[in-house]
Short mmCIF file of C-alpha atoms and ligand atoms in Angstrom, two decimals:
data_model
loop_
_atom_site.label_atom_id
_atom_site.label_comp_id
_atom_site.label_asym_id
_atom_site.label_seq_id
_atom_site.Cartn_x
_atom_site.Cartn_y
_atom_site.Cartn_z
CA UNK A 1 -0.49 -10.44 -26.71
CA UNK A 2 2.74 -12.28 -26.10
CA UNK A 3 5.21 -12.40 -23.25
CA UNK A 4 7.73 -9.58 -23.30
CA UNK A 5 11.36 -10.32 -22.48
CA UNK A 6 13.19 -7.88 -20.18
CA UNK A 7 14.81 -4.84 -21.74
CA UNK A 8 15.48 -1.44 -20.22
CA UNK A 9 13.06 -0.06 -17.68
CA UNK A 10 13.11 3.51 -16.39
CA UNK A 11 12.00 3.93 -12.78
CA UNK A 12 11.13 7.10 -10.90
CA UNK A 13 11.01 7.18 -7.11
CA UNK A 14 13.60 4.40 -6.76
CA UNK A 15 15.02 6.06 -3.63
CA UNK A 16 11.63 5.64 -1.93
CA UNK A 17 9.89 2.76 -0.18
CA UNK A 18 7.88 1.44 -3.14
CA UNK A 19 10.30 2.37 -5.92
CA UNK A 20 13.29 0.68 -4.26
CA UNK A 21 11.33 -2.59 -3.94
CA UNK A 22 10.26 -2.32 -7.60
CA UNK A 23 13.87 -1.69 -8.67
CA UNK A 24 15.20 -4.68 -6.72
CA UNK A 25 12.50 -6.97 -8.10
CA UNK A 26 12.90 -5.89 -11.75
CA UNK A 27 16.68 -6.25 -11.45
CA UNK A 28 16.14 -9.81 -10.22
CA UNK A 29 13.97 -10.45 -13.30
CA UNK A 30 16.76 -9.47 -15.68
CA UNK A 31 15.68 -5.92 -16.52
CA UNK A 32 18.34 -3.25 -17.09
CA UNK A 33 17.42 -0.32 -14.87
CA UNK A 34 17.54 3.41 -15.52
CA UNK A 35 16.83 5.18 -12.22
CA UNK A 36 15.89 8.82 -11.76
CA UNK A 37 17.28 10.18 -8.48
CA UNK A 38 17.31 13.71 -7.17
CA UNK A 39 20.74 15.14 -6.32
CA UNK A 40 21.14 14.55 -2.60
CA UNK A 41 19.05 11.37 -2.68
CA UNK A 42 21.33 9.31 -4.91
CA UNK A 43 23.15 7.74 -1.95
CA UNK A 44 19.86 6.09 -0.96
CA UNK A 45 19.65 4.09 -4.19
CA UNK A 46 20.07 0.35 -3.71
CA UNK A 47 23.36 -0.88 -5.14
CA UNK A 48 22.24 -2.81 -8.20
CA UNK A 49 24.73 -3.90 -10.82
CA UNK A 50 22.38 -3.50 -13.76
CA UNK A 51 21.35 0.04 -12.81
CA UNK A 52 22.29 3.32 -14.39
CA UNK A 53 21.45 6.52 -12.49
CA UNK A 54 20.10 9.68 -14.06
CA UNK A 55 20.51 12.63 -11.73
CA UNK A 56 17.56 15.02 -11.69
CA UNK A 57 13.97 15.53 -10.68
CA UNK A 58 10.56 15.40 -12.31
CA UNK A 59 10.88 19.12 -13.02
CA UNK A 60 14.00 18.63 -15.12
CA UNK A 61 13.06 17.92 -18.79
CA UNK A 62 16.67 17.11 -19.80
CA UNK A 63 16.96 14.50 -17.05
CA UNK A 64 13.60 13.00 -18.07
CA UNK A 65 14.70 12.76 -21.70
CA UNK A 66 17.89 10.96 -20.62
CA UNK A 67 15.87 8.70 -18.33
CA UNK A 68 13.63 7.53 -21.15
CA UNK A 69 16.18 7.35 -23.96
CA UNK A 70 16.13 3.79 -25.29
CA UNK A 71 13.82 2.59 -22.50
CA UNK A 72 11.17 -0.03 -23.24
CA UNK A 73 9.07 0.72 -20.19
CA UNK A 74 8.63 3.23 -17.40
CA UNK A 75 7.47 2.53 -13.86
CA UNK A 76 6.42 5.78 -12.26
CA UNK A 77 6.73 5.37 -8.48
CA UNK A 78 7.77 8.93 -7.56
CA UNK A 79 5.12 10.79 -5.68
CA UNK A 80 4.51 13.35 -2.96
CA UNK A 81 2.93 11.60 0.03
CA UNK A 82 3.55 14.41 2.54
CA UNK A 83 2.65 18.08 2.27
CA UNK A 84 0.88 21.04 3.80
CA UNK A 85 -0.93 22.48 0.78
CA UNK A 86 -2.59 21.28 -2.42
CA UNK A 87 0.31 22.84 -4.33
CA UNK A 88 2.80 20.61 -2.46
CA UNK A 89 1.04 17.53 -3.83
CA UNK A 90 0.18 18.85 -7.32
CA UNK A 91 3.78 19.92 -7.95
CA UNK A 92 4.88 16.28 -7.98
CA UNK A 93 1.75 14.17 -8.49
CA UNK A 94 0.30 16.24 -11.34
CA UNK A 95 2.93 18.65 -12.74
CA UNK A 96 5.75 16.11 -12.32
CA UNK A 97 3.69 13.49 -14.11
CA UNK A 98 2.83 15.98 -16.87
CA UNK A 99 6.55 16.64 -17.42
CA UNK A 100 7.18 12.91 -17.56
CA UNK A 101 4.38 12.47 -20.09
CA UNK A 102 5.87 15.28 -22.22
CA UNK A 103 9.08 13.28 -22.27
CA UNK A 104 7.27 10.00 -23.04
CA UNK A 105 5.67 11.70 -26.08
CA UNK A 106 9.12 11.43 -27.68
CA UNK A 107 9.00 7.64 -27.23
CA UNK A 108 5.89 6.33 -28.97
CA UNK A 109 6.09 2.68 -27.90
CA UNK A 110 7.00 3.24 -24.25
CA UNK A 111 4.77 1.33 -21.83
CA UNK A 112 4.00 3.06 -18.55
CA UNK A 113 3.09 1.49 -15.21
CA UNK A 114 1.69 4.25 -13.03
CA UNK A 115 1.66 3.79 -9.24
CA UNK A 116 -1.40 5.68 -8.09
CA UNK A 117 -3.25 5.01 -4.82
CA UNK A 118 -6.59 3.77 -3.55
CA UNK A 119 -6.90 7.34 -2.24
CA UNK A 120 -7.61 8.43 -5.84
CA UNK A 121 -11.10 6.93 -5.34
CA UNK A 122 -11.97 9.59 -2.76
CA UNK A 123 -10.54 12.90 -4.03
CA UNK A 124 -12.81 14.93 -1.73
CA UNK A 125 -10.92 13.72 1.34
CA UNK A 126 -7.52 15.29 0.93
CA UNK A 127 -5.17 17.27 -1.29
CA UNK A 128 -3.11 14.09 -1.65
CA UNK A 129 -6.13 12.08 -2.83
CA UNK A 130 -7.23 14.83 -5.22
CA UNK A 131 -3.72 15.06 -6.68
CA UNK A 132 -3.55 11.29 -7.17
CA UNK A 133 -6.90 11.31 -8.99
CA UNK A 134 -5.82 14.27 -11.14
CA UNK A 135 -2.66 12.33 -12.03
CA UNK A 136 -4.67 9.30 -13.16
CA UNK A 137 -6.98 11.49 -15.26
CA UNK A 138 -3.99 13.14 -16.93
CA UNK A 139 -2.32 9.81 -17.69
CA UNK A 140 -5.49 8.33 -19.19
CA UNK A 141 -6.03 11.43 -21.33
CA UNK A 142 -2.46 11.55 -22.60
CA UNK A 143 -1.58 7.89 -23.26
CA UNK A 144 -3.43 5.27 -25.35
CA UNK A 145 -4.73 2.33 -23.31
CA UNK A 146 -2.24 -0.14 -24.82
CA UNK A 147 0.60 1.95 -23.39
CA UNK A 148 -0.55 2.39 -19.79
CA UNK A 149 -1.68 0.56 -16.72
CA UNK A 150 -2.66 2.10 -13.40
CA UNK A 151 -2.09 0.38 -10.06
CA UNK A 152 -4.00 1.74 -7.07
CA UNK A 153 -2.39 0.02 -4.09
CA UNK A 154 -4.03 0.05 -0.68
CA UNK A 155 -1.84 0.60 2.42
CA UNK A 156 1.53 -0.92 1.55
CA UNK A 157 3.81 -2.28 4.23
CA UNK A 158 7.20 -3.92 4.48
CA UNK A 159 10.52 -3.66 6.33
CA UNK A 160 11.45 -0.21 4.98
CA UNK A 161 8.01 1.31 5.46
CA UNK A 162 7.99 4.56 7.47
CA UNK A 163 4.21 4.89 7.87
CA UNK A 164 2.48 1.68 8.89
CA UNK A 165 5.51 -0.12 10.36
CA UNK A 166 5.94 2.21 13.37
CA UNK A 167 2.28 1.58 14.22
CA UNK A 168 2.78 -2.19 13.85
CA UNK A 169 5.89 -2.08 16.04
CA UNK A 170 3.97 -0.23 18.73
CA UNK A 171 1.31 -2.98 18.55
CA UNK A 172 4.06 -5.55 18.88
CA UNK A 173 5.16 -3.78 22.07
CA UNK A 174 1.63 -4.08 23.47
CA UNK A 175 -0.10 -0.81 22.58
CA UNK A 176 -2.36 -0.62 19.52
CA UNK A 177 -3.17 2.97 18.56
CA UNK A 178 -6.28 2.90 16.39
CA UNK A 179 -6.30 6.06 14.28
CA UNK A 180 -9.90 5.97 13.14
CA UNK A 181 -13.03 3.94 13.62
CA UNK A 182 -12.75 0.45 15.06
CA UNK A 183 -15.15 -0.87 12.42
CA UNK A 184 -13.33 0.70 9.42
CA UNK A 185 -12.05 -1.80 6.87
CA UNK A 186 -8.90 -1.56 4.80
CA UNK A 187 -6.89 -3.74 2.46
CA UNK A 188 -3.18 -4.34 2.83
CA UNK A 189 -0.41 -5.33 0.43
CA UNK A 190 3.20 -6.26 1.14
CA UNK A 191 5.60 -4.09 -0.85
CA UNK A 192 7.34 -7.12 -2.43
CA UNK A 193 3.98 -8.32 -3.77
CA UNK A 194 3.34 -4.91 -5.32
CA UNK A 195 6.80 -5.05 -6.91
CA UNK A 196 6.05 -8.55 -8.25
CA UNK A 197 2.74 -7.30 -9.70
CA UNK A 198 4.66 -4.63 -11.61
CA UNK A 199 7.04 -7.34 -12.87
CA UNK A 200 4.15 -9.53 -14.07
CA UNK A 201 2.46 -6.61 -15.83
CA UNK A 202 5.66 -5.76 -17.67
CA UNK A 203 6.22 -9.37 -18.67
CA UNK A 204 2.66 -10.09 -19.75
CA UNK A 205 0.76 -7.06 -21.02
CA UNK A 206 -2.65 -8.83 -20.83
CA UNK A 207 -4.08 -6.53 -18.18
CA UNK A 208 -2.99 -3.22 -19.69
CA UNK A 209 -5.30 -0.25 -20.28
CA UNK A 210 -7.02 -0.85 -16.94
CA UNK A 211 -6.95 0.50 -13.41
CA UNK A 212 -6.23 -2.25 -10.88
CA UNK A 213 -6.74 -2.28 -7.12
CA UNK A 214 -4.53 -5.16 -5.94
CA UNK A 215 -4.52 -6.51 -2.40
CA UNK A 216 -3.10 -9.43 -0.41
CA UNK A 217 -6.00 -11.67 -1.40
CA UNK A 218 -7.79 -11.49 1.95
CA UNK A 219 -11.48 -11.04 1.15
CA UNK A 220 -12.99 -7.74 2.26
CA UNK A 221 -9.78 -6.43 3.82
CA UNK A 222 -9.26 -6.10 7.57
CA UNK A 223 -10.71 -4.27 10.53
CA UNK A 224 -8.42 -2.78 13.20
CA UNK A 225 -9.28 -5.58 15.67
CA UNK A 226 -8.33 -8.15 13.00
CA UNK A 227 -4.98 -6.45 12.37
CA UNK A 228 -4.30 -6.18 16.10
CA UNK A 229 -5.13 -9.88 16.50
CA UNK A 230 -2.75 -10.81 13.67
CA UNK A 231 0.13 -8.88 15.27
CA UNK A 232 -0.64 -10.61 18.59
CA UNK A 233 -0.58 -13.99 16.79
CA UNK A 234 2.79 -13.33 15.22
CA UNK A 235 4.40 -11.84 18.32
CA UNK A 236 2.54 -13.90 20.92
CA UNK A 237 1.84 -10.66 22.75
CA UNK A 238 -1.67 -9.21 22.89
CA UNK A 239 -1.92 -5.45 22.56
CA UNK A 240 -4.22 -3.05 24.39
CA UNK A 241 -6.26 -1.05 21.84
CA UNK A 242 -6.42 2.70 22.31
CA UNK A 243 -8.64 4.62 19.91
CA UNK A 244 -7.27 7.99 18.82
CA UNK A 245 -10.36 10.24 18.53
CA UNK A 246 -11.03 11.84 15.15
CA UNK A 247 -11.11 15.32 16.68
CA UNK A 248 -7.60 14.80 18.06
CA UNK A 249 -6.31 13.54 14.69
CA UNK A 250 -7.77 16.57 12.93
CA UNK A 251 -6.37 18.96 15.55
CA UNK A 252 -2.87 17.48 15.21
CA UNK A 253 -3.23 17.68 11.41
CA UNK A 254 -4.19 21.37 11.58
CA UNK A 255 -1.29 22.08 13.97
CA UNK A 256 1.16 20.35 11.64
CA UNK A 257 -0.10 22.36 8.66
CA UNK A 258 0.25 25.69 10.46
CA UNK A 259 3.73 24.76 11.68
CA UNK A 260 4.75 23.77 8.15
CA UNK A 261 3.47 27.10 6.81
CA UNK A 262 5.50 28.98 9.43
CA UNK A 263 8.78 27.07 9.38
CA UNK A 264 8.47 24.84 6.31
CA UNK A 265 8.47 21.07 6.08
CA UNK A 266 6.06 18.48 4.72
CA UNK A 267 3.94 16.88 7.44
CA UNK A 268 2.65 13.32 7.04
CA UNK A 269 -0.37 13.95 9.26
CA UNK A 270 -2.30 16.95 7.96
CA UNK A 271 -6.08 17.51 8.09
CA UNK A 272 -6.56 15.64 4.81
CA UNK A 273 -4.61 12.64 6.14
CA UNK A 274 -6.81 12.73 9.24
CA UNK A 275 -9.92 12.58 7.03
CA UNK A 276 -8.37 9.66 5.09
CA UNK A 277 -7.68 7.81 8.35
CA UNK A 278 -11.28 8.32 9.45
CA UNK A 279 -12.75 7.06 6.15
CA UNK A 280 -14.55 3.74 6.77
CA UNK A 281 -13.85 1.90 3.51
CA UNK A 282 -10.38 1.41 2.07
CA UNK A 283 -11.08 -2.08 0.76
CA UNK A 284 -9.52 -2.68 -2.67
CA UNK A 285 -11.51 -4.22 -5.53
CA UNK A 286 -9.08 -7.15 -5.48
CA UNK A 287 -7.05 -9.19 -7.90
CA UNK A 288 -9.53 -10.60 -10.43
CA UNK A 289 -8.67 -7.92 -13.01
CA UNK A 290 -5.00 -8.93 -12.77
CA UNK A 291 -5.60 -12.63 -13.42
CA UNK A 292 -4.30 -12.35 -17.00
CA UNK A 293 -0.93 -11.07 -15.77
CA UNK A 294 -0.24 -14.29 -13.86
CA UNK A 295 0.39 -12.36 -10.61
CA UNK A 296 -0.67 -13.70 -7.27
CA UNK A 297 0.24 -12.23 -3.88
CA UNK A 298 2.71 -14.34 -1.89
CA UNK A 299 2.42 -12.59 1.48
CA UNK A 300 -0.63 -13.27 3.59
CA UNK A 301 -0.87 -11.02 6.63
CA UNK A 302 0.99 -13.30 9.06
CA UNK A 303 3.90 -13.83 6.67
CA UNK A 304 3.96 -10.14 5.82
CA UNK A 305 4.03 -9.15 9.48
CA UNK A 306 6.85 -11.61 10.26
CA UNK A 307 8.82 -10.15 7.38
CA UNK A 308 8.10 -6.56 8.41
CA UNK A 309 8.49 -6.64 12.15
CA UNK A 310 11.95 -6.81 13.55
CA UNK A 311 12.96 -10.32 14.66
CA UNK A 312 12.97 -9.27 18.31
CA UNK A 313 9.18 -9.02 18.11
CA UNK A 314 8.70 -12.57 16.82
CA UNK A 315 7.24 -15.42 18.76
CA UNK A 316 9.63 -18.37 18.48
N1 NAP B 401 3.38 3.81 0.91
C1 NAP B 401 2.10 3.49 0.73
O1 NAP B 401 1.44 2.90 1.59
C2 NAP B 401 1.43 3.84 -0.58
C3 NAP B 401 0.11 3.41 -0.77
C4 NAP B 401 -0.52 3.68 -1.97
C5 NAP B 401 0.15 4.37 -2.97
N2 NAP B 401 1.42 4.80 -2.76
C6 NAP B 401 2.09 5.55 -3.84
O2 NAP B 401 3.36 4.97 -4.09
C7 NAP B 401 4.26 5.97 -4.56
C8 NAP B 401 5.55 5.90 -3.75
O3 NAP B 401 5.26 6.08 -2.36
P1 NAP B 401 6.33 5.75 -1.24
O4 NAP B 401 5.58 5.27 -0.06
O5 NAP B 401 7.43 4.93 -1.83
O6 NAP B 401 6.87 7.22 -0.91
P2 NAP B 401 8.36 7.66 -0.53
O7 NAP B 401 9.08 6.61 0.21
O8 NAP B 401 8.21 9.02 0.08
O9 NAP B 401 9.06 7.82 -1.94
C9 NAP B 401 8.73 8.87 -2.82
C10 NAP B 401 9.72 8.86 -3.97
O10 NAP B 401 9.35 9.89 -4.89
C11 NAP B 401 10.52 10.67 -5.15
N3 NAP B 401 10.16 12.04 -5.49
C12 NAP B 401 9.36 12.88 -4.79
N4 NAP B 401 9.30 14.07 -5.42
C13 NAP B 401 10.08 13.97 -6.53
C14 NAP B 401 10.44 14.85 -7.58
N5 NAP B 401 9.98 16.11 -7.62
N6 NAP B 401 11.28 14.41 -8.54
C15 NAP B 401 11.76 13.15 -8.51
N7 NAP B 401 11.47 12.26 -7.55
C16 NAP B 401 10.64 12.67 -6.57
C17 NAP B 401 11.31 10.62 -3.85
O11 NAP B 401 12.63 11.03 -4.08
P3 NAP B 401 13.58 11.57 -2.86
O12 NAP B 401 14.19 10.33 -2.26
O13 NAP B 401 14.56 12.44 -3.54
O14 NAP B 401 12.70 12.31 -1.90
C18 NAP B 401 11.17 9.14 -3.51
O15 NAP B 401 12.04 8.37 -4.29
C19 NAP B 401 3.54 7.31 -4.42
O16 NAP B 401 3.08 7.69 -5.68
C20 NAP B 401 2.37 7.00 -3.50
O17 NAP B 401 1.26 7.83 -3.82
C21 NAP B 401 2.09 4.55 -1.58
#
């Protein structure tokens, strides 16, 4: 296969953490962007000259048709990461994807990069994980391998991250909350590296038809003590580790779910999330399968932490 020059790329989820980084990166690579944004969220789109906005959601077939009209590729970053019930996750991660695939059926040559999650490996843990696996299965069933590639990122972090960054900032202030087992291992990936991986896949379709589990290149991921040590290295301030017991995590998760059922809302920490946090192995397979794309991560953990943590935390 040959290199593909930039054309028009449709992006879902561009108002979110991952999608906004993907949009910025692809714009910098010369792609023309077509961004799906829900009414009410449009003001959160990054101001990019080469971007056209399509107002609507994944449940709006007309908006999806407009989004994909004339597009050469689609990067599907939209997803539900918070919720109280299986339906909350399936509505976006399965039904939303199905609607998008219905719209892609009208565009035979469209290439699709699907942002899944390492969680899809362990669907028994949570409604989120089960919905991500169901999404992958649907995509693989509906699109020929030459037209699709699945990325299963591990925990992604970066300056605009609302999940891991607060935990890292607390570590930088001297208190490391360890939500799970000390000995658990997990991979990490800086959001700009994930965005660059998408760019490489679009430019060089050598690794298409596969499911990739990219990471920052650190063999066998990290343990909590290793992450805490890295934050201490970057900030020159050691943190005291405080383990949050699994029973407490699960109790908070259950409380959040009941509250959401009573008064609405989409909690980040539900019982499924607690089970995910307590899972011992979130180490990605790594980057060998992506070698043909030419992508290599640029952020090791220290560089990624310096970029993510506010400057006031840095050791000078
Ligand atoms: N963050 C991580 O560590 C991580 C790790 C592995 C995989 N992932 C995957 O990466 C993807 C993006 O996650 P994120 O962290 O960027 O989440 P995020 O910041 O919450 O962004 C989610 C995006 O999806 C959009 N969206 C949600 N429901 C939608 C709908 N019905 N129609 C149209 N757009 C909708 C949101 O739009 P609004 O702005 O309108 O809400 C937002 O742009 C997800 O698929 C997630 O599973 C994330």
